[in-house]
Coordinates of C-alpha atoms in Angstrom, one line a residue:
Chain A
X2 CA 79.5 -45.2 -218.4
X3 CA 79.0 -45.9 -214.7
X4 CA 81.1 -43.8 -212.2
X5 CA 83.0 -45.5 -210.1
X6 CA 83.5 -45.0 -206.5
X7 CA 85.7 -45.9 -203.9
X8 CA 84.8 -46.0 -200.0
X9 CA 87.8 -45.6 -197.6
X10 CA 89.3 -44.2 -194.3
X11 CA 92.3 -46.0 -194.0
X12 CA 91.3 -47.0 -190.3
X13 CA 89.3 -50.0 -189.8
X14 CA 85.9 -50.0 -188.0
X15 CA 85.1 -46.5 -188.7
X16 CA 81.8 -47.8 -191.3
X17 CA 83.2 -48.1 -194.5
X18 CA 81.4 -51.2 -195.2
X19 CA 77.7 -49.9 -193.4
X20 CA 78.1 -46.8 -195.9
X21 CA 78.9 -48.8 -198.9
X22 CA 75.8 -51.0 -198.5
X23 CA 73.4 -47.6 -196.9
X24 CA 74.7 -45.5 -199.8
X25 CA 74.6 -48.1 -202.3
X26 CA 70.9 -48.7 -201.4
X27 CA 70.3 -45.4 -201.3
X28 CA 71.3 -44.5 -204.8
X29 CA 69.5 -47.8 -205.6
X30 CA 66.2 -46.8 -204.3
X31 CA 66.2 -43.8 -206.2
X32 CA 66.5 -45.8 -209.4
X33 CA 69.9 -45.9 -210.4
X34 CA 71.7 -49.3 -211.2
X35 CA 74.0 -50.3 -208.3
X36 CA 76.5 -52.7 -207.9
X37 CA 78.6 -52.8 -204.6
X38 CA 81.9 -54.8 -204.4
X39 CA 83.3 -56.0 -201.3
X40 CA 87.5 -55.8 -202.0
X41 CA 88.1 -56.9 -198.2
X42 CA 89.6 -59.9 -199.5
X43 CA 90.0 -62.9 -196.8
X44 CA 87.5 -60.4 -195.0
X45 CA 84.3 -59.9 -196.8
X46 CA 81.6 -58.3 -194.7
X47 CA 79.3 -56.8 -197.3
X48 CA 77.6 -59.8 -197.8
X49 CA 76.5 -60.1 -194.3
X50 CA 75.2 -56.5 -194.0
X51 CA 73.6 -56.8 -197.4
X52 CA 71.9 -59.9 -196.4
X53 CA 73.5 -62.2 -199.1
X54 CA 75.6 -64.5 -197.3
X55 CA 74.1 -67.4 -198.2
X56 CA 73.7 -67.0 -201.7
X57 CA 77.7 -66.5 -202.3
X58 CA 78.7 -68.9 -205.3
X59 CA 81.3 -67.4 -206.9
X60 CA 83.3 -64.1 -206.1
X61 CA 86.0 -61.6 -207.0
X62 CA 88.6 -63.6 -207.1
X63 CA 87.0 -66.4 -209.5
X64 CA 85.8 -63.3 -212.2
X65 CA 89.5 -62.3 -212.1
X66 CA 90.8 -65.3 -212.4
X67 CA 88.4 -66.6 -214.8
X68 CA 87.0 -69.2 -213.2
X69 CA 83.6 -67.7 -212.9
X70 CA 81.7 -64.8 -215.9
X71 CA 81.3 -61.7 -214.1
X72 CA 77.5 -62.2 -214.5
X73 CA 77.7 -65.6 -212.7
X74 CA 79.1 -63.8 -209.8
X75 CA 76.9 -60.7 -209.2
X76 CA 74.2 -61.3 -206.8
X77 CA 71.0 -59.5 -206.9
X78 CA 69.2 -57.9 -203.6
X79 CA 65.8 -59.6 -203.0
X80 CA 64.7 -55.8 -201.8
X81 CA 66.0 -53.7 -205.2
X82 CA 66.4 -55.5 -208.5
X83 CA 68.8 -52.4 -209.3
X84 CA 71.2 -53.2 -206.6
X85 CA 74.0 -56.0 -207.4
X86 CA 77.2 -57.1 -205.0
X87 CA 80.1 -58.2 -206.1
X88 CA 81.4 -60.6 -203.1
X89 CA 85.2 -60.9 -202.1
X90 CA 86.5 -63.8 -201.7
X91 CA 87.0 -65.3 -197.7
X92 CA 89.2 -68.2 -198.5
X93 CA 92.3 -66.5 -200.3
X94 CA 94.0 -63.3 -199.5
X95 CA 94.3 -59.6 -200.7
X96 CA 97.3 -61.4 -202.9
X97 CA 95.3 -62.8 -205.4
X98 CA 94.1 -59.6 -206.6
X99 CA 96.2 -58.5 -209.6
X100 CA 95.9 -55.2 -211.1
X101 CA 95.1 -56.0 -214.5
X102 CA 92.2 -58.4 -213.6
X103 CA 90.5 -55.7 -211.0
X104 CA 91.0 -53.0 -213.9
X105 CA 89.3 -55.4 -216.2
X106 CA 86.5 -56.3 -213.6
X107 CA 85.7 -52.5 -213.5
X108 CA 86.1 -51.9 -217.1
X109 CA 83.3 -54.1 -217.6
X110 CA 81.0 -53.0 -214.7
X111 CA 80.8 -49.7 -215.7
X112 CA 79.4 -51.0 -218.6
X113 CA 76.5 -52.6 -217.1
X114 CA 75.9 -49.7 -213.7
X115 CA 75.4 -46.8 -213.4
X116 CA 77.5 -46.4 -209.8
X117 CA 80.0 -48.9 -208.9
X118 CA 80.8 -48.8 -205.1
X119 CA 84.0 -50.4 -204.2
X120 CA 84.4 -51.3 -200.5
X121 CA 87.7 -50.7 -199.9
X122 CA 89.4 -52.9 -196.8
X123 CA 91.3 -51.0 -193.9
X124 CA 94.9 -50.2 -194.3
X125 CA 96.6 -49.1 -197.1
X126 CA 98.3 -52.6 -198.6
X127 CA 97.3 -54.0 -201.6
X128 CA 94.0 -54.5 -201.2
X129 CA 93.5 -50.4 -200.5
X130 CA 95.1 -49.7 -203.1
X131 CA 94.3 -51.9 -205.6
X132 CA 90.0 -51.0 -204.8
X133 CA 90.8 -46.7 -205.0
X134 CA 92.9 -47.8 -208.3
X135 CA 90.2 -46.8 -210.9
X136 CA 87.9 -44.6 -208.7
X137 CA 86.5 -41.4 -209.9
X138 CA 85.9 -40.2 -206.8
X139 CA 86.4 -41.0 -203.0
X140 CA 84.4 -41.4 -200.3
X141 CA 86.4 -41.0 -197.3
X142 CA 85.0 -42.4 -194.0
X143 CA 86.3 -40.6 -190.9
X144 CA 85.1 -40.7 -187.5
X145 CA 85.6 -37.2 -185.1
X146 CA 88.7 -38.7 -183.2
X147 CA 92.4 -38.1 -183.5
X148 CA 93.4 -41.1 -185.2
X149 CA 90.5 -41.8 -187.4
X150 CA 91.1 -38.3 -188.8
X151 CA 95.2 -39.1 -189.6
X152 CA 94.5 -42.0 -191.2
X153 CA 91.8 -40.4 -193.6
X154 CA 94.2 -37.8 -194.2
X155 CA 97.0 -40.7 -195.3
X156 CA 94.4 -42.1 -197.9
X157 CA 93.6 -38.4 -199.2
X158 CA 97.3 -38.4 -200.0
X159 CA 97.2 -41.7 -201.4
X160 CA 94.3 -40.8 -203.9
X161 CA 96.5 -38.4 -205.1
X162 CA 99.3 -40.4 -205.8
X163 CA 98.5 -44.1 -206.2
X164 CA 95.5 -43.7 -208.6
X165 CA 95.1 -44.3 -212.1
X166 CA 93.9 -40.6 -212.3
X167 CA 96.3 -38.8 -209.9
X168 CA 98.8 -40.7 -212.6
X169 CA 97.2 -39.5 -215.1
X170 CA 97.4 -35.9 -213.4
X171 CA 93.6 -35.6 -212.6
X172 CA 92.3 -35.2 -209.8
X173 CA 89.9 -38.1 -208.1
X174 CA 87.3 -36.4 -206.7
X175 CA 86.7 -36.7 -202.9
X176 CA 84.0 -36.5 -200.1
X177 CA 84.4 -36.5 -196.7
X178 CA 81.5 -38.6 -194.6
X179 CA 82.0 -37.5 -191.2
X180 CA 80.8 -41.3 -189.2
X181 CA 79.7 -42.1 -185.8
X182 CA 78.8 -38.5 -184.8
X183 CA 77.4 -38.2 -181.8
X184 CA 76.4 -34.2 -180.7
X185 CA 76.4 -34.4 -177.0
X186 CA 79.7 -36.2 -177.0
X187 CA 81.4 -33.3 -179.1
X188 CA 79.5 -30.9 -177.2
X189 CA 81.3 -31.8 -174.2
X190 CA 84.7 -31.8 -176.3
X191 CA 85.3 -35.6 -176.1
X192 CA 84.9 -35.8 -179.7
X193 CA 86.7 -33.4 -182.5
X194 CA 84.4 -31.0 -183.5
X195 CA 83.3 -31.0 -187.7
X196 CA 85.5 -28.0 -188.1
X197 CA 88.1 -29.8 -186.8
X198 CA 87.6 -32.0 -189.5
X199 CA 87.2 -29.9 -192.2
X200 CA 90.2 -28.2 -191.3
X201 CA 92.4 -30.8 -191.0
X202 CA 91.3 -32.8 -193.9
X203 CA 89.9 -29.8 -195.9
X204 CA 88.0 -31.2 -198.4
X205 CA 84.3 -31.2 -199.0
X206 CA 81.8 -32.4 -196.6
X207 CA 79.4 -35.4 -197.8
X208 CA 77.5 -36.1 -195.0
X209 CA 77.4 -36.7 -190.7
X210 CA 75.9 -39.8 -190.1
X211 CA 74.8 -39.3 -186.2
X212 CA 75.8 -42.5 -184.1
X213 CA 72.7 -44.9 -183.4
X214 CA 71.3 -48.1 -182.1
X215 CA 69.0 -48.1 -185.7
X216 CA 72.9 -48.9 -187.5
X217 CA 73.9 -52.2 -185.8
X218 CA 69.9 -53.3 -185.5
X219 CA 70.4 -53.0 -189.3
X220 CA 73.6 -55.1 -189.4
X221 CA 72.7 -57.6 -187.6
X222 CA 69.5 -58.2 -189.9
X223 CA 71.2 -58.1 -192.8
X224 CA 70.1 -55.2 -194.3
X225 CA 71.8 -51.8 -195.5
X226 CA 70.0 -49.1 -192.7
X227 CA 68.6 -47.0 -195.7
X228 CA 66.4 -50.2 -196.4
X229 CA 65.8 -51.5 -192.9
X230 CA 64.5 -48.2 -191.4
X231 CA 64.2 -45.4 -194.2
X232 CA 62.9 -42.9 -191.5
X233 CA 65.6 -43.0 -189.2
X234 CA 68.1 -40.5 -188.3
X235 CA 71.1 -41.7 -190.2
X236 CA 68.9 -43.4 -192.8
X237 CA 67.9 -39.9 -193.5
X238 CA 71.6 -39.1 -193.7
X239 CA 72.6 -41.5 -196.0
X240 CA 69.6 -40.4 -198.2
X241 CA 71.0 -37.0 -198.0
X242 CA 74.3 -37.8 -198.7
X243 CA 73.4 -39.9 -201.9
X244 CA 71.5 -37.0 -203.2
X245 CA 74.8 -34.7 -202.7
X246 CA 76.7 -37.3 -204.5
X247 CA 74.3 -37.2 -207.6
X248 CA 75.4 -33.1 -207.6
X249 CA 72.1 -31.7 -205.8
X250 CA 72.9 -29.4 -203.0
X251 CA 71.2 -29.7 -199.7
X252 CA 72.1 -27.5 -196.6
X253 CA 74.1 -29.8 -194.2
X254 CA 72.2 -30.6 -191.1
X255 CA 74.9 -31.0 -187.9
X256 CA 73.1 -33.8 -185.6
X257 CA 72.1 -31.8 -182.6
X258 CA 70.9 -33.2 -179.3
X259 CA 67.6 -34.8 -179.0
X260 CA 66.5 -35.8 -175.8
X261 CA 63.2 -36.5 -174.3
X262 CA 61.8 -34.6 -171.4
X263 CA 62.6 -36.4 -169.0
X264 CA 66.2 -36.9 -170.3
X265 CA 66.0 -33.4 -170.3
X266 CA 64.9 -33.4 -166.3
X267 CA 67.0 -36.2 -165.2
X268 CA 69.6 -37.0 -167.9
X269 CA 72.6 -34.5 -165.9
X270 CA 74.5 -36.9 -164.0
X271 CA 75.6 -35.3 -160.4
X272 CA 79.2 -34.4 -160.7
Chain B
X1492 CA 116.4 -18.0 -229.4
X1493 CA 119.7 -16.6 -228.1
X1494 CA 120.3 -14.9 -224.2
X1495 CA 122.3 -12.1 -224.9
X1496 CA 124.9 -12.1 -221.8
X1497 CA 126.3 -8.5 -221.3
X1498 CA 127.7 -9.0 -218.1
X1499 CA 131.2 -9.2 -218.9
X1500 CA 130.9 -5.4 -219.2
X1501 CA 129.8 -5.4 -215.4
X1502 CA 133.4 -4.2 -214.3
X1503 CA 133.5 -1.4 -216.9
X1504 CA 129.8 -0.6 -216.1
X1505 CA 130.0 -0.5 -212.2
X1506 CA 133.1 1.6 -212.3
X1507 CA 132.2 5.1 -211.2
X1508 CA 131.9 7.2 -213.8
X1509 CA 133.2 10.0 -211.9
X1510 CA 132.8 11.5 -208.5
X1511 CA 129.4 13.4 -209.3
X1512 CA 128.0 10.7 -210.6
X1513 CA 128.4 7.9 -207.9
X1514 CA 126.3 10.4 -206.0
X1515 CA 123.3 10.7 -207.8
X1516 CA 121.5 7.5 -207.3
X1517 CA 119.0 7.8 -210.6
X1518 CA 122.1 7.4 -213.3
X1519 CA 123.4 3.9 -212.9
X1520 CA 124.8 1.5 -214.8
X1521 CA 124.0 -2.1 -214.4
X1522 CA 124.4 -5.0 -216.7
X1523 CA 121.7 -6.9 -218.1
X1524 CA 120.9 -9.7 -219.8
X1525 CA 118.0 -9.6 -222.4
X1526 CA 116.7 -12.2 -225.3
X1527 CA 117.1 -12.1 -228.6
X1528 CA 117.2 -13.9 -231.7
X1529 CA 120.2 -15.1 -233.5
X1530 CA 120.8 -15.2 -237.2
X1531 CA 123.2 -17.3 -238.8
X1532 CA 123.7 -16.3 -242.5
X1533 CA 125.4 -18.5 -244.8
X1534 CA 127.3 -17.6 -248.0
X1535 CA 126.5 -17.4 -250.4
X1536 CA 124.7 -14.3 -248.8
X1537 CA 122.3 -13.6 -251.6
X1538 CA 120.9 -17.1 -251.8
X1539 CA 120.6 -17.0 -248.5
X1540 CA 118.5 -13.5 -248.8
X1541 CA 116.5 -15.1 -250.8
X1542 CA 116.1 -18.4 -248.3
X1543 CA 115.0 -15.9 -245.7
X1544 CA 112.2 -14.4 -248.0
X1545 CA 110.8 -17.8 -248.3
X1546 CA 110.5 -18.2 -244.9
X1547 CA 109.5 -14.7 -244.2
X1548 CA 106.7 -15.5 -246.5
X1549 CA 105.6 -18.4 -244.3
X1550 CA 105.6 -16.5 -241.1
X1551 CA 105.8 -13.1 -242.1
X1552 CA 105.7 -11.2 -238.9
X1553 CA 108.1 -13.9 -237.2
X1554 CA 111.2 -11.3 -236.5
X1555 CA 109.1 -8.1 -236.3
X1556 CA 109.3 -6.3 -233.2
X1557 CA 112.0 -8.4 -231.9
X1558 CA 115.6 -7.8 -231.4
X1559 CA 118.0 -9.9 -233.5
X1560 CA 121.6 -10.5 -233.7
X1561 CA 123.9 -11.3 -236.2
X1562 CA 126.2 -14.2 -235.9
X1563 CA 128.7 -13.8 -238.9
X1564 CA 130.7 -16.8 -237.7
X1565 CA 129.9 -18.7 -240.6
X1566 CA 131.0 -16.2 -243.3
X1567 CA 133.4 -13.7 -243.9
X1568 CA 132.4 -10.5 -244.8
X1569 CA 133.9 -6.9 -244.7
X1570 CA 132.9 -4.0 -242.9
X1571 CA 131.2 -2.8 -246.1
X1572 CA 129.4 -6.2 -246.8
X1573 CA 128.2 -6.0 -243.5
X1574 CA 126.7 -2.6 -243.5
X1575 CA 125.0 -3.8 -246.9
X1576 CA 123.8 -6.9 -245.2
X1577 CA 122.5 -5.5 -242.2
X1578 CA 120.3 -2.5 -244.5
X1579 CA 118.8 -5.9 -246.7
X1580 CA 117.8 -7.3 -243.4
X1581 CA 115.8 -3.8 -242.4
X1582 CA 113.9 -3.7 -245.7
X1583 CA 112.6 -7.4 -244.2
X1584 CA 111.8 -5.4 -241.1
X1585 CA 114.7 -7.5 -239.1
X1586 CA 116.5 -4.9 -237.1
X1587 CA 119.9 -5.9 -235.9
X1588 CA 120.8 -5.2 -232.4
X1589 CA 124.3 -6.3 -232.8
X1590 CA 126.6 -8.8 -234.6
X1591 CA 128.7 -11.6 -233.0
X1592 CA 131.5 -14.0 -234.7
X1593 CA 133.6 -11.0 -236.2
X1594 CA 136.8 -9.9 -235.6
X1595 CA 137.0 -6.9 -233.3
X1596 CA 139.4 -5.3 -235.1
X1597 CA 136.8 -5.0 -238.1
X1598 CA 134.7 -1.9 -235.9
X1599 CA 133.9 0.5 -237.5
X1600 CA 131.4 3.6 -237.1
X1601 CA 128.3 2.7 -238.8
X1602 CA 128.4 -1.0 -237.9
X1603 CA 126.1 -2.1 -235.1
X1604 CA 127.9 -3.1 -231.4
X1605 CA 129.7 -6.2 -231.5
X1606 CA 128.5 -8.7 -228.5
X1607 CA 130.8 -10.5 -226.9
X1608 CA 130.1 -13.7 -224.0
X1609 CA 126.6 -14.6 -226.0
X1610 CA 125.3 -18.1 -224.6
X1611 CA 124.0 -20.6 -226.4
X1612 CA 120.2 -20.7 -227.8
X1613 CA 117.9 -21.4 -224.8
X1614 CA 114.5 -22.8 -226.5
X1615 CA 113.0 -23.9 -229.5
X1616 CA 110.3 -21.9 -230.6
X1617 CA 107.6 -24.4 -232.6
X1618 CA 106.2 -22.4 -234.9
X1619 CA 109.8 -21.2 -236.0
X1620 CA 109.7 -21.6 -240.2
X1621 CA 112.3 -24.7 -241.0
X1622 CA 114.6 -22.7 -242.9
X1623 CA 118.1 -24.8 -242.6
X1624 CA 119.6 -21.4 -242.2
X1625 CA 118.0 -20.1 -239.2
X1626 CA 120.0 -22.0 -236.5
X1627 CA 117.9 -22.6 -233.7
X1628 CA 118.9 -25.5 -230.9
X1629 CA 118.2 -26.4 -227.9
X1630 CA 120.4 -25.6 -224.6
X1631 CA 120.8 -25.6 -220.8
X1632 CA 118.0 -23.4 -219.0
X1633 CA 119.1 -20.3 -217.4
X1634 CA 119.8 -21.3 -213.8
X1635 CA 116.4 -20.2 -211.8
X1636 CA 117.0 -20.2 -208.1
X1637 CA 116.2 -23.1 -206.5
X1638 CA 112.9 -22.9 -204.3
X1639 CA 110.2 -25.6 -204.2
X1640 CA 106.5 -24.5 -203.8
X1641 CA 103.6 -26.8 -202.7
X1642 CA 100.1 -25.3 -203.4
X1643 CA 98.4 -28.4 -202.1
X1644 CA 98.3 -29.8 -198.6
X1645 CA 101.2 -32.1 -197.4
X1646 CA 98.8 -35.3 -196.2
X1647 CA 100.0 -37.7 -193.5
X1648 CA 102.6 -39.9 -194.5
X1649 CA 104.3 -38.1 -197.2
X1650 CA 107.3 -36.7 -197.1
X1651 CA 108.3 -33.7 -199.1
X1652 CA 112.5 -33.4 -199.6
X1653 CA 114.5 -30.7 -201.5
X1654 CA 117.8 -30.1 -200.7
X1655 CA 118.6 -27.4 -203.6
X1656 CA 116.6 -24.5 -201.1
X1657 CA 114.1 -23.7 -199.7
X1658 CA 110.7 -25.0 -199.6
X1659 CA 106.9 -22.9 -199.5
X1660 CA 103.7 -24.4 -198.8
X1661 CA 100.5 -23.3 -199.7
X1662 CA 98.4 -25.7 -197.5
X1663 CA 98.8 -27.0 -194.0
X1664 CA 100.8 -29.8 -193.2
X1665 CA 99.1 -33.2 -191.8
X1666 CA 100.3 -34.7 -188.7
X1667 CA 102.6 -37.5 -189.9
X1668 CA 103.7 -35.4 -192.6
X1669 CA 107.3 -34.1 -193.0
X1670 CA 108.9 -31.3 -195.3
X1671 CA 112.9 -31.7 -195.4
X1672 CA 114.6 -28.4 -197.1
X1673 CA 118.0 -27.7 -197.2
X1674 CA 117.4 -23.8 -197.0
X1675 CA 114.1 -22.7 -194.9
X1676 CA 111.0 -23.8 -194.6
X1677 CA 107.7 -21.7 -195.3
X1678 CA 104.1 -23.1 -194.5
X1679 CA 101.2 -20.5 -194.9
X1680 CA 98.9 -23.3 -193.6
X1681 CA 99.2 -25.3 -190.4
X1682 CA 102.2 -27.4 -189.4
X1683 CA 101.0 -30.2 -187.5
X1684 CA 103.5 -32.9 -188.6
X1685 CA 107.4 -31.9 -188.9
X1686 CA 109.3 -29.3 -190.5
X1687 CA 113.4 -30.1 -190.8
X1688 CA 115.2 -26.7 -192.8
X1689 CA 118.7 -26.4 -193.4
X1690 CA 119.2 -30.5 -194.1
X1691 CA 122.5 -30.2 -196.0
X1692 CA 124.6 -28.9 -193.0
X1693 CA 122.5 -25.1 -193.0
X1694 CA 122.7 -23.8 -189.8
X1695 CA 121.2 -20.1 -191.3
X1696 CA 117.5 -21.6 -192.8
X1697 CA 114.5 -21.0 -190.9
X1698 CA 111.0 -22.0 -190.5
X1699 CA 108.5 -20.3 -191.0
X1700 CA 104.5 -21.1 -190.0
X1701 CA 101.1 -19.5 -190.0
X1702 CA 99.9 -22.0 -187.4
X1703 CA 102.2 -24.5 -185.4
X1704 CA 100.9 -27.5 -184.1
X1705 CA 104.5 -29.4 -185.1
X1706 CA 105.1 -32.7 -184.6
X1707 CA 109.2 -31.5 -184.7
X1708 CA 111.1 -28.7 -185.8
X1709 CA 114.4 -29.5 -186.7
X1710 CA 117.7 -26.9 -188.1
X1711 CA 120.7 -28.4 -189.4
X1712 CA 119.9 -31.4 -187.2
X1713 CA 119.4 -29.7 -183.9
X1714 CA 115.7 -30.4 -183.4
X1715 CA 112.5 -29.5 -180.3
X1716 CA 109.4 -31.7 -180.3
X1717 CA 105.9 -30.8 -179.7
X1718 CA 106.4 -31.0 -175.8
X1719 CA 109.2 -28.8 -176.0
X1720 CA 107.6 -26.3 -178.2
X1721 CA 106.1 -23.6 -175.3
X1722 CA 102.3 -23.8 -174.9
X1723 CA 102.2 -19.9 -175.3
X1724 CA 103.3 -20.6 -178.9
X1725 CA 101.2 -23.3 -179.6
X1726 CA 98.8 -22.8 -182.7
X1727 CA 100.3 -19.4 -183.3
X1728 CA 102.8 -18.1 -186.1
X1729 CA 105.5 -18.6 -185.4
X1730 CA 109.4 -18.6 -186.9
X1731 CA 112.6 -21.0 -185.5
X1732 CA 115.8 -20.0 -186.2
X1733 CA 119.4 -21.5 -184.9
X1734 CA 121.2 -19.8 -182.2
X1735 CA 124.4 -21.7 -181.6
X1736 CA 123.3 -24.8 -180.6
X1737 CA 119.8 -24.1 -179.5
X1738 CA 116.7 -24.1 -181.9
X1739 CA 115.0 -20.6 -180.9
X1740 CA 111.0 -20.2 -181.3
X1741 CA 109.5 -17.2 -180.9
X1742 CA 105.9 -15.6 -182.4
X1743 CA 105.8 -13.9 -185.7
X1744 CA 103.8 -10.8 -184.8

């Protein structure tokens, strides 16, 4: 039986969807059977960073409404035959989810993956809710600043309440993956520190992906960053992070500064 | 499963029992309130006995050790019949503490104490043998006093309400958060969202805080917000309390 997770912050733009797709391909590359599934109804972006925009036939919305077998639906990466998306729908809205077809939807994925990655949308309306519904654990996305971190800490109390294990009185278990980090910046205390973070959210740490150039390069080719650049720094993350989530421990690297020489000489701005 | 109630004796008990005696602190008298089981026999008594050895032989250690009492309401038996009774129910190793449902007047030396002011059973026990003559039901808990404890942290956006007393947290509490007591408040984590005590009208509950980064404080409805909360307190421990009219904050160390 596959496990099922659920990406989320709550906040939008903090990189739910560039984790879903980096993490996804990560466990993917390591041989695992991975299906990703866009739940940003009216929304969808996965496709895009995934690369599969054009070969969207049929999507969520159709499998739950029958219009379209799940296996009609599912589109395969060109890179990993072991990594699957399950597109959202762009024309209808997060309405036309219902809670018996998504609970069927997963039912039958888990059957067929070994990780099911639910890409949850921003807020915490129906759409939230209805992709954390079956998770059995959470990765919650959080960027180092005020608001990013309330949010996230809104969603950890909606995983507790709203899920079909909290009501079940289980506990879905949760990672934090600390977004967007970028050392000098909390160096210089315009950014909340990761023990900021950890205190204030106090749950486990997955991962810091450090802010970089190599992310949106990725995006914009439509491809996850663990495939497009394997070697770079929050590739390397992400590889990490997928490792922790398969339960091996790795020490957790904070991003520190890394400047050249001659960023070194010149890069202090006069005051 | 019976409560025992022997508090109506509390006046008797509490009276000094002389001069001397009120001042030595290590002899007092207080009443208490223990649990024991209550036996019901029915007539006739030696069918019953017998009743009671079939269950006995089901669970045979079911009454040993405990204390038991004797409700009698459902027969009628002299003073004799009960001493009898009581020295069949010691060869089964059931020791009677007491009866209940007699008349007073039928005291005697000899016969256990009669209780008086019993209340009703408080739990079934599962395992109890389903003999029809053991009478076990089911009845209001004793009243426990009314405190609400949170061992997890209070996330943003929920809100934790009890109006019955006062409310402990284990965890901190995220901004956005709010804890609404009707006594005090107790957070052993950090407070960064609001903390309102004393809801019902309580002008004596209190919070209390390891860490205050509140959002609000509020007492029976007076109320400071962060910017009125001094820097000098700011993420220290901290207690408010209600002085007339005016929410008072001061360190806790």
């Amino acid at each position: 039986m596959g496990q099922v997770l659920v990406v989320t912050s709550g906040k939008g733009g903090v990189g739910k969807t560039t984790s879903t797709a980096a993490l996804g391909a990560a466990l993917a590359r390591g041989g695992d059977k991975v299906v990703v599934v866009d739940f940003d109804v009216g929304l969808r972006n996965l496709d895009l960073v995934l690369g599969a925009e054009r070969r969207v036939v049929f999507d969520l919305i159709n499998v739950i409404h029958g219009v379209a077998k799940l296996t009609q639906a599912l589109i395969r990466d060109k890179r990993l035959d072991n990594l699957c998306l399950l597109p959202a729908s762009q024309t209808r809205d997060k309405d036309a989810l219902t809670d018996s077809g998504v609970a069927d939807v997963i039912a039958e994925l888990r059957t067929k993956f070994d990780w099911i990655i639910c890409d949850s949308p921003a807020g915490i309306e129906r759409g939230a809710t209805l992709a954390m519904r079956h998770a059995d654990a959470a990765i919650i996305v959080t960027n180092p600043e005020v608001s990013s971190v309330r949010d996230s800490d809104r969603i950890i109390g909606l995983l507790d309440s709203k899920t079909v294990k909290a009501e079940r009185g289980e506990q879905v278990e949760k990672h934090l993956l600390i977004t967007r980090y970028h050392a000098a910046r909390a160096a210089r205390g315009e950014m909340l520190s990761i023990e900021d973070v950890l205190e204030i959210l106090s749950i486990p740490l997955l991962g810091i992906i450090p802010e970089s150039q190599e992310v949106l390069r990725a995006s914009n080719l439509g491809s996850p960053v663990t495939l497009n650049n394997a070697q770079s720094a929050p590739a390397r993350a992400y590889f990490d992070a997928a490792r922790r989530l398969k339960g091996e421990k790795l020490a957790m690297a904070v991003p520190s500064e890394s400047r050249g020489i001659l960023n070194k000489l010149f890069g202090r701005k006069a005051a | 499963m019976r409560s025992l109630l022997t508090n109506q004796n509390r006046t008797d008990a509490e009276k000094p029992v002389s001069s001397a005696v009120r001042q030595r602190q290590s002899l007092m008298f207080r009443a208490r309130s223990y649990m024991a089981f209550a036996i019901t026999p029915q007539a006739p008594i030696v069918e019953w006995l017998a009743e009671l050895d079939t269950s006995l032989e089901r669970s045979e250690s079911f009454f040993s050790g405990h204390p038991v009492a004797l409700d009698l309401s459902s027969v009628s038996l002299s003073a004799a019949a009960i001493m009898h009774l009581v020295e069949n129910l010691a060869e089964r190793k059931i020791r009677v503490l007491g009866i209940t449902g007699v008349d007073p007047a039928i005291e005697e030396p000899g016969l256990p104490p009669i209780l008086r002011g019993g209340r009703g059973p408080q739990q079934t026990t599962p395992d109890l043998p389903k003999a029809p003559t053991l009478v076990v039901n089911a009845a209001p808990p004793r009243q426990q006093p009314a405190s609400l404890l949170i061992e997890t942290p209070v996330r943003s956006g929920q809100s934790v309400v009890f109006v019955d007393g006062d409310v402990t947290v284990l965890g901190s509490v995220g901004s956005g958060a709010e804890i609404v007591a009707g006594g005090s408040v107790h957070i052993y984590g950090t407070l960064r969202g609001r903390a309102m005590a004393g809801a019902n009208g309580n002008s004596r509950a209190r919070i209390f805080c390891q860490r205050v980064e509140a959002e609000l404080l509020a007492i029976d409805s007076y109320y400071k917000t962060a910017d009125e909360i001094e820097d000098s307190l700011r993420r220290q421990p901290i207690q408010a309390w209600l002085e007339g009219e005016t929410l008072k904050i001061s360190a806790l160390n």
